[in-house]
């Protein structure tokens, strides 16, 4: 029994030692309201995303933008196909290659009121998640509010991927559901990374259990 208890203690120690996990710095995208700037340490990956509060920049509607569940500022991105779309990114270290991770974030479709004509523009849109420049998944498609005076609404998105290396560049790029042509205007906020719990722990516990049964006989 002593051997079994020692094994369990070692297993617990090993799992707590491995608990330092990669996550985004400033995942809440808190920064200074500005066009063509994203909050540090995020960087512009493609074109010029903006840091916004309820009033913009680029909120030409009479309705202030509702904030995401984590509040503060958020990032606005516009674009049609991937090559023409605004994207932000962050470089992270400390991944375990081959391990599955899930990225969770809040997304919204802002629409776009033309500043001079007042036309209510913007397509259905979604976010691609790119790891080292490769799309590993996309969020679900969201439509803009029906009319410019409707409040925007935020929803939860998640994308899982297997880490190809220990150090990764992770980018979020808006796309229009139409593809090339007319742009979608989306907001992103509250970006988090967590490892997908591996079944290895359960297997280890199973082995410990077998050893315990054998010793008991
Ligand atoms: C992020 O990582 C990529 C890929 O290694 C590199 O090209 C880029 O310069 C890095 N950017 C920053 C801001 O560190």
Coordinates of C-alpha atoms and ligand atoms in Angstrom, one line a residue:
X1 CA 0.0 0.0 0.0
X2 CA 2.9 2.3 0.8
X3 CA 4.1 2.0 -2.8
X4 CA 0.7 2.8 -4.1
X5 CA 0.4 5.9 -1.9
X6 CA 3.8 7.1 -3.0
X7 CA 2.8 6.6 -6.7
X8 CA -0.3 8.7 -6.2
X9 CA 1.7 11.4 -4.4
X10 CA 4.2 11.5 -7.3
X11 CA 1.4 11.6 -9.9
X12 CA -0.2 14.6 -8.0
X13 CA 3.1 16.4 -7.8
X14 CA 3.8 15.8 -11.5
X15 CA 0.4 17.2 -12.5
X16 CA 0.8 20.3 -10.3
X17 CA 4.3 20.9 -11.7
X18 CA 2.9 20.9 -15.2
X19 CA 0.2 23.4 -14.3
X20 CA 2.0 26.5 -15.7
X21 CA 0.1 26.7 -19.0
X22 CA 0.4 29.2 -21.9
X23 CA -2.3 31.9 -21.9
X24 CA -2.8 35.2 -23.6
X25 CA -1.4 38.3 -21.9
X26 CA -4.1 41.0 -21.8
X27 CA -6.7 38.6 -23.1
X28 CA -9.3 41.2 -22.1
X29 CA -7.9 43.5 -24.8
X30 CA -7.7 46.5 -22.5
X31 CA -6.1 49.5 -24.1
X32 CA -6.4 53.0 -25.3
X33 CA -9.3 53.7 -27.7
X34 CA -7.7 54.3 -31.1
X35 CA -8.0 53.4 -34.7
X36 CA -5.3 51.2 -36.2
X37 CA -3.9 50.2 -32.8
X38 CA -4.4 47.0 -30.7
X39 CA -3.7 46.7 -27.0
X40 CA -0.2 45.5 -26.1
X41 CA 1.2 42.9 -26.2
X42 CA -1.1 42.1 -29.1
X43 CA 0.2 43.3 -32.5
X44 CA -1.3 44.1 -35.9
X45 CA -1.0 40.9 -37.9
X46 CA -2.7 42.1 -41.0
X47 CA -4.1 45.6 -41.9
X48 CA -5.4 47.8 -39.2
X49 CA -7.8 46.6 -36.4
X50 CA -9.0 49.2 -33.9
X51 CA -9.3 49.4 -30.1
X52 CA -12.9 50.5 -29.3
X53 CA -15.2 51.5 -26.5
X54 CA -19.1 51.8 -26.8
X55 CA -18.7 55.0 -29.0
X56 CA -16.1 53.8 -31.5
X57 CA -14.1 54.6 -33.4
X58 CA -16.4 53.8 -36.3
X59 CA -19.6 53.5 -34.4
X60 CA -21.7 55.8 -36.5
X61 CA -25.0 54.4 -35.2
X62 CA -27.1 56.2 -32.5
X63 CA -26.7 53.2 -30.2
X64 CA -23.6 52.8 -28.1
X65 CA -22.0 49.3 -28.5
X66 CA -22.8 46.9 -25.7
X67 CA -19.6 45.7 -24.0
X68 CA -18.5 42.0 -23.9
X69 CA -18.9 40.0 -20.7
X70 CA -15.4 41.1 -19.6
X71 CA -16.1 44.8 -20.2
X72 CA -13.5 47.5 -21.0
X73 CA -12.2 48.0 -24.5
X74 CA -12.5 45.4 -27.3
X75 CA -11.0 45.1 -30.8
X76 CA -12.9 45.8 -34.0
X77 CA -11.9 44.1 -37.2
X78 CA -13.3 44.4 -40.8
X79 CA -12.7 42.5 -43.9
X80 CA -14.0 40.2 -46.6
X81 CA -11.8 37.3 -47.7
X82 CA -8.8 36.3 -45.5
X83 CA -6.2 38.1 -47.6
X84 CA -8.1 41.4 -47.3
X85 CA -9.1 41.1 -43.6
X86 CA -7.9 42.8 -40.5
X87 CA -6.2 40.5 -38.0
X88 CA -4.5 40.8 -34.6
X89 CA -2.1 38.3 -33.1
X90 CA 0.0 37.5 -30.1
X91 CA 3.1 35.2 -29.6
X92 CA 2.9 32.7 -26.8
X93 CA 5.5 30.3 -25.4
X94 CA 5.3 27.2 -23.3
X95 CA 3.1 24.9 -25.3
X96 CA 3.5 21.1 -25.1
X97 CA 3.8 19.9 -28.7
X98 CA 1.0 17.5 -29.5
X99 CA -1.1 18.7 -26.6
X100 CA -4.7 19.8 -27.5
X101 CA -5.6 23.4 -26.5
X102 CA -8.9 25.3 -26.6
X103 CA -9.1 29.0 -27.3
X104 CA -12.2 30.7 -26.0
X105 CA -13.3 34.2 -26.9
X106 CA -16.3 36.5 -27.2
X107 CA -17.4 37.7 -30.7
X108 CA -20.0 40.1 -32.0
X109 CA -21.1 41.4 -35.4
X110 CA -21.1 45.2 -35.3
X111 CA -22.4 46.0 -38.7
X112 CA -21.3 49.3 -40.2
X113 CA -23.4 52.5 -40.7
X114 CA -21.9 54.5 -43.6
X115 CA -20.9 57.9 -42.1
X116 CA -22.4 60.0 -44.9
X117 CA -25.1 57.9 -46.6
X118 CA -26.3 56.3 -43.4
X119 CA -26.6 53.0 -45.2
X120 CA -26.6 50.0 -42.9
X121 CA -23.7 47.8 -44.2
X122 CA -21.8 44.8 -43.1
X123 CA -22.1 41.1 -43.9
X124 CA -22.5 38.0 -41.8
X125 CA -19.0 37.2 -40.5
X126 CA -16.8 35.0 -38.4
X127 CA -13.2 34.7 -37.1
X128 CA -10.5 32.4 -38.3
X129 CA -7.9 31.3 -35.8
X130 CA -4.4 30.9 -37.3
X131 CA -1.5 29.2 -35.6
X132 CA 1.8 30.1 -37.3
X133 CA -0.1 31.3 -40.3
X134 CA -2.3 28.2 -40.7
X135 CA -6.1 28.3 -40.1
X136 CA -6.8 25.7 -37.4
X137 CA -10.5 26.6 -36.9
X138 CA -13.2 29.2 -37.2
X139 CA -15.9 30.6 -35.0
X140 CA -19.6 30.3 -35.9
X141 CA -21.1 32.8 -38.3
X142 CA -22.8 35.8 -36.8
X143 CA -25.2 38.3 -38.4
X144 CA -25.2 42.0 -37.7
X145 CA -28.1 43.6 -35.8
X146 CA -31.2 43.8 -38.0
X147 CA -31.2 47.7 -37.9
X148 CA -28.7 50.3 -36.9
X149 CA -30.6 51.2 -33.7
X150 CA -30.6 47.6 -32.3
X151 CA -28.0 46.7 -29.6
X152 CA -25.1 44.5 -30.7
X153 CA -24.9 41.1 -28.9
X154 CA -21.9 39.1 -27.9
X155 CA -21.6 35.3 -28.1
X156 CA -19.0 32.7 -26.9
X157 CA -16.7 31.1 -29.5
X158 CA -14.2 28.4 -29.1
X159 CA -11.6 26.7 -31.4
X160 CA -9.4 23.7 -30.5
X161 CA -6.0 22.8 -32.0
X162 CA -3.0 20.5 -31.4
X163 CA 0.1 22.6 -30.6
X164 CA 2.7 22.0 -33.4
X165 CA 5.6 23.5 -31.4
X166 CA 6.4 25.1 -28.0
X167 CA 6.3 28.7 -29.3
X168 CA 3.4 29.8 -31.4
X169 CA 2.1 32.9 -33.2
X170 CA -1.7 32.9 -32.7
X171 CA -3.8 35.3 -34.9
X172 CA -7.5 36.2 -35.1
X173 CA -8.7 37.2 -38.6
X174 CA -12.2 38.3 -39.5
X175 CA -13.9 37.0 -42.7
X176 CA -17.1 37.7 -44.4
X177 CA -19.3 34.7 -44.9
X178 CA -19.7 35.8 -48.5
X179 CA -15.9 35.6 -49.1
X180 CA -14.5 38.2 -51.5
X181 CA -16.5 41.4 -52.0
X182 CA -18.4 43.0 -49.1
X183 CA -16.8 43.2 -45.7
X184 CA -18.0 41.9 -42.3
X185 CA -17.3 44.1 -39.2
X186 CA -16.8 42.1 -36.1
X187 CA -15.6 42.7 -32.5
X188 CA -13.5 40.3 -30.4
X189 CA -12.7 40.3 -26.7
X190 CA -12.0 38.1 -23.6
X191 CA -9.5 35.7 -25.3
X192 CA -8.4 32.7 -23.2
X193 CA -6.3 29.6 -23.8
X194 CA -6.6 26.4 -21.8
X195 CA -5.2 22.9 -22.3
X196 CA -7.8 20.2 -23.2
X197 CA -7.6 17.8 -20.2
X198 CA -5.6 14.8 -21.4
X199 CA -7.0 11.3 -20.7
X200 CA -3.4 10.4 -19.5
X201 CA -4.3 11.3 -15.9
X202 CA -7.3 8.8 -16.0
X203 CA -5.0 6.1 -17.5
X204 CA -2.5 6.7 -14.7
X205 CA -5.1 6.4 -12.0
X206 CA -6.3 3.2 -13.7
X207 CA -2.8 1.7 -13.5
X208 CA -2.5 2.8 -9.8
X209 CA -5.8 1.1 -9.2
X210 CA -4.7 -2.2 -10.9
X211 CA -1.5 -2.2 -8.8
X212 CA -3.6 -1.7 -5.6
X213 CA -5.8 -4.6 -6.6
X214 CA -2.9 -6.9 -7.3
X215 CA -1.2 -6.0 -4.0
X216 CA -4.5 -6.6 -2.1
X217 CA -4.8 -10.2 -3.3
Ligands
LIG1 C1 5.8 36.6 -33.6 O1 6.3 35.3 -34.0 C2 6.5 35.3 -35.5 C3 6.8 33.9 -35.9 O2 7.9 33.4 -35.1 C4 7.6 36.3 -35.8 O3 7.8 36.3 -37.2 C5 7.1 37.7 -35.4 O4 8.2 38.6 -35.6 C6 6.8 37.7 -33.9 N1 6.2 39.0 -33.6 C7 6.5 39.7 -32.5 C8 5.8 41.0 -32.3 O5 7.2 39.2 -31.6

